[in-house]
PDB file of C-alpha atoms in Angstrom:
ATOM      1  CA  MET A 731     108.998  87.300  82.042  1.00  0.00           C
ATOM      2  CA  ALA A 732     111.083  90.469  82.160  1.00  0.00           C
ATOM      3  CA  GLN A 733     114.086  90.570  84.445  1.00  0.00           C
ATOM      4  CA  SER A 734     113.307  92.351  87.724  1.00  0.00           C
ATOM      5  CA  VAL A 735     115.587  94.934  89.307  1.00  0.00           C
ATOM      6  CA  ASN A 736     115.851  96.442  92.751  1.00  0.00           C
ATOM      7  CA  VAL A 737     114.882 100.086  93.189  1.00  0.00           C
ATOM      8  CA  ASN A 738     116.054 101.842  96.339  1.00  0.00           C
ATOM      9  CA  PHE A 739     114.765 105.139  97.664  1.00  0.00           C
ATOM     10  CA  ARG A 740     114.236 106.814 101.011  1.00  0.00           C
ATOM     11  CA  MET A 741     110.919 107.668 102.633  1.00  0.00           C
ATOM     12  CA  ASP A 742     109.689 108.539 106.078  1.00  0.00           C
ATOM     13  CA  GLU A 743     109.696 105.440 108.294  1.00  0.00           C
ATOM     14  CA  GLN A 744     106.201 106.011 109.680  1.00  0.00           C
ATOM     15  CA  LEU A 745     104.796 106.644 106.196  1.00  0.00           C
ATOM     16  CA  LYS A 746     106.248 103.330 105.014  1.00  0.00           C
ATOM     17  CA  LYS A 747     104.758 101.467 107.988  1.00  0.00           C
ATOM     18  CA  ASN A 748     101.347 103.075 107.475  1.00  0.00           C
ATOM     19  CA  VAL A 749     101.260 102.266 103.759  1.00  0.00           C
ATOM     20  CA  GLU A 750     102.475  98.706 104.362  1.00  0.00           C
ATOM     21  CA  GLU A 751      99.617  98.189 106.846  1.00  0.00           C
ATOM     22  CA  ILE A 752      97.081  99.468 104.331  1.00  0.00           C
ATOM     23  CA  CYS A 753      98.567  97.289 101.591  1.00  0.00           C
ATOM     24  CA  GLN A 754      98.445  94.238 103.858  1.00  0.00           C
ATOM     25  CA  ARG A 755      94.722  94.813 104.474  1.00  0.00           C
ATOM     26  CA  MET A 756      94.268  94.822 100.683  1.00  0.00           C
ATOM     27  CA  GLY A 757      96.225  91.589 100.262  1.00  0.00           C
ATOM     28  CA  MET A 758      99.371  93.041  98.741  1.00  0.00           C
ATOM     29  CA  ASN A 759     102.726  94.402  99.757  1.00  0.00           C
ATOM     30  CA  LEU A 760     104.451  97.720  99.096  1.00  0.00           C
ATOM     31  CA  THR A 761     106.322  96.321  96.090  1.00  0.00           C
ATOM     32  CA  THR A 762     103.045  95.308  94.458  1.00  0.00           C
ATOM     33  CA  LEU A 763     101.522  98.729  95.120  1.00  0.00           C
ATOM     34  CA  LEU A 764     104.487 100.532  93.582  1.00  0.00           C
ATOM     35  CA  THR A 765     104.527  98.165  90.610  1.00  0.00           C
ATOM     36  CA  ILE A 766     100.811  98.819  90.013  1.00  0.00           C
ATOM     37  CA  CYS A 767     101.414 102.561  90.182  1.00  0.00           C
ATOM     38  CA  CYS A 768     104.335 102.348  87.729  1.00  0.00           C
ATOM     39  CA  ARG A 769     102.281 100.193  85.326  1.00  0.00           C
ATOM     40  CA  LYS A 770      99.509 102.822  85.334  1.00  0.00           C
ATOM     41  CA  VAL A 771     102.043 105.572  84.600  1.00  0.00           C
ATOM     42  CA  GLU A 772     103.422 103.473  81.746  1.00  0.00           C
ATOM     43  CA  GLN A 773      99.966 102.745  80.293  1.00  0.00           C
ATOM     44  CA  GLU A 774      98.438 106.199  80.685  1.00  0.00           C
ATOM     45  CA  ARG A 775     101.607 108.271  80.186  1.00  0.00           C
ATOM     46  CA  ARG A 776     100.595 110.390  83.184  1.00  0.00           C
ATOM     47  CA  ILE A 777     100.591 110.262  86.959  1.00  0.00           C
ATOM     48  CA  PRO A 778      97.369 108.341  87.725  1.00  0.00           C
ATOM     49  CA  PHE A 779      96.206 110.664  90.466  1.00  0.00           C
ATOM     50  CA  GLU A 780      95.980 114.395  90.991  1.00  0.00           C
ATOM     51  CA  ILE A 781      98.904 116.194  92.590  1.00  0.00           C
ATOM     52  CA  THR A 782      98.293 119.741  93.732  1.00  0.00           C
ATOM     53  CA  ALA A 783     100.015 122.415  95.714  1.00  0.00           C
ATOM     54  CA  ASP A 784      98.316 124.904  97.972  1.00  0.00           C
ATOM     55  CA  ALA A 785      96.174 127.159  95.855  1.00  0.00           C
ATOM     56  CA  ASP A 786      97.669 130.496  94.858  1.00  0.00           C
ATOM     57  CA  PRO A 787      95.803 133.099  96.960  1.00  0.00           C
ATOM     58  CA  PHE A 788      95.765 135.430  93.940  1.00  0.00           C
ATOM     59  CA  TYR A 789      93.186 133.125  92.335  1.00  0.00           C
ATOM     60  CA  SER A 790      90.985 132.781  95.411  1.00  0.00           C
ATOM     61  CA  GLU A 791      87.274 133.502  94.977  1.00  0.00           C
ATOM     62  CA  ASN A 792      87.509 136.555  97.226  1.00  0.00           C
ATOM     63  CA  ASN A 793      90.391 138.074  95.295  1.00  0.00           C
ATOM     64  CA  ILE A 794      88.789 137.385  91.897  1.00  0.00           C
ATOM     65  CA  ARG A 795      85.578 139.036  93.137  1.00  0.00           C
ATOM     66  CA  TYR A 796      87.604 142.027  94.398  1.00  0.00           C
ATOM     67  CA  LEU A 797      89.418 142.374  91.068  1.00  0.00           C
ATOM     68  CA  ARG A 798      86.175 142.111  89.071  1.00  0.00           C
ATOM     69  CA  ASN A 799      84.615 144.832  91.205  1.00  0.00           C
ATOM     70  CA  LYS A 800      87.649 147.054  90.635  1.00  0.00           C
ATOM     71  CA  LEU A 801      87.524 146.383  86.883  1.00  0.00           C
ATOM     72  CA  ASP A 802      83.806 147.176  86.789  1.00  0.00           C
ATOM     73  CA  ALA A 803      84.474 150.442  88.657  1.00  0.00           C
ATOM     74  CA  LEU A 804      87.321 151.297  86.265  1.00  0.00           C
ATOM     75  CA  ASN A 805      85.150 150.607  83.220  1.00  0.00           C
ATOM     76  CA  ALA A 806      82.349 152.731  84.722  1.00  0.00           C
ATOM     77  CA  GLY A 807      84.808 155.584  85.293  1.00  0.00           C
ATOM     78  CA  ILE A 808      84.259 155.656  89.056  1.00  0.00           C
ATOM     79  CA  LEU A 809      87.475 154.035  90.266  1.00  0.00           C
ATOM     80  CA  PRO A 810      89.673 156.611  91.995  1.00  0.00           C
ATOM     81  CA  LEU A 811      93.144 156.404  90.500  1.00  0.00           C
ATOM     82  CA  GLU A 812      96.294 157.584  92.263  1.00  0.00           C
ATOM     83  CA  GLU A 813      99.802 158.237  91.040  1.00  0.00           C
ATOM     84  CA  HIS A 814     102.653 156.732  92.984  1.00  0.00           C
ATOM     85  CA  ASP A 815     106.393 156.632  92.702  1.00  0.00           C
ATOM     86  CA  LEU A 816     107.873 153.762  90.764  1.00  0.00           C
ATOM     87  CA  ILE A 817     109.378 151.019  92.876  1.00  0.00           C
ATOM     88  CA  GLU A 818     112.938 150.308  91.870  1.00  0.00           C
ATOM     89  CA  GLU A 819     114.122 146.725  92.206  1.00  0.00           C
ATOM     90  CA  ASP A 820     117.757 145.698  92.225  1.00  0.00           C
TER      91      ASP A 820
END
């Protein structure tokens, strides 16, 4: 059997308690859960669950629809175009 090592890290106290309770109901402890997770990462060479951030509002359905409508109007030659001063950035 491989030699085991201690791994120390910080997490929110309430989060730890909540996860420990869930683990206990499943018949394991937090160490077992983290070991399982690390084994999956090792085997699959990826994080074994999806991690996402809040969606970029630029890619929202409403904005994509708006941009498609503008593009259609531009291609049809009916989009009113305006000149404006260039915005200088420092």
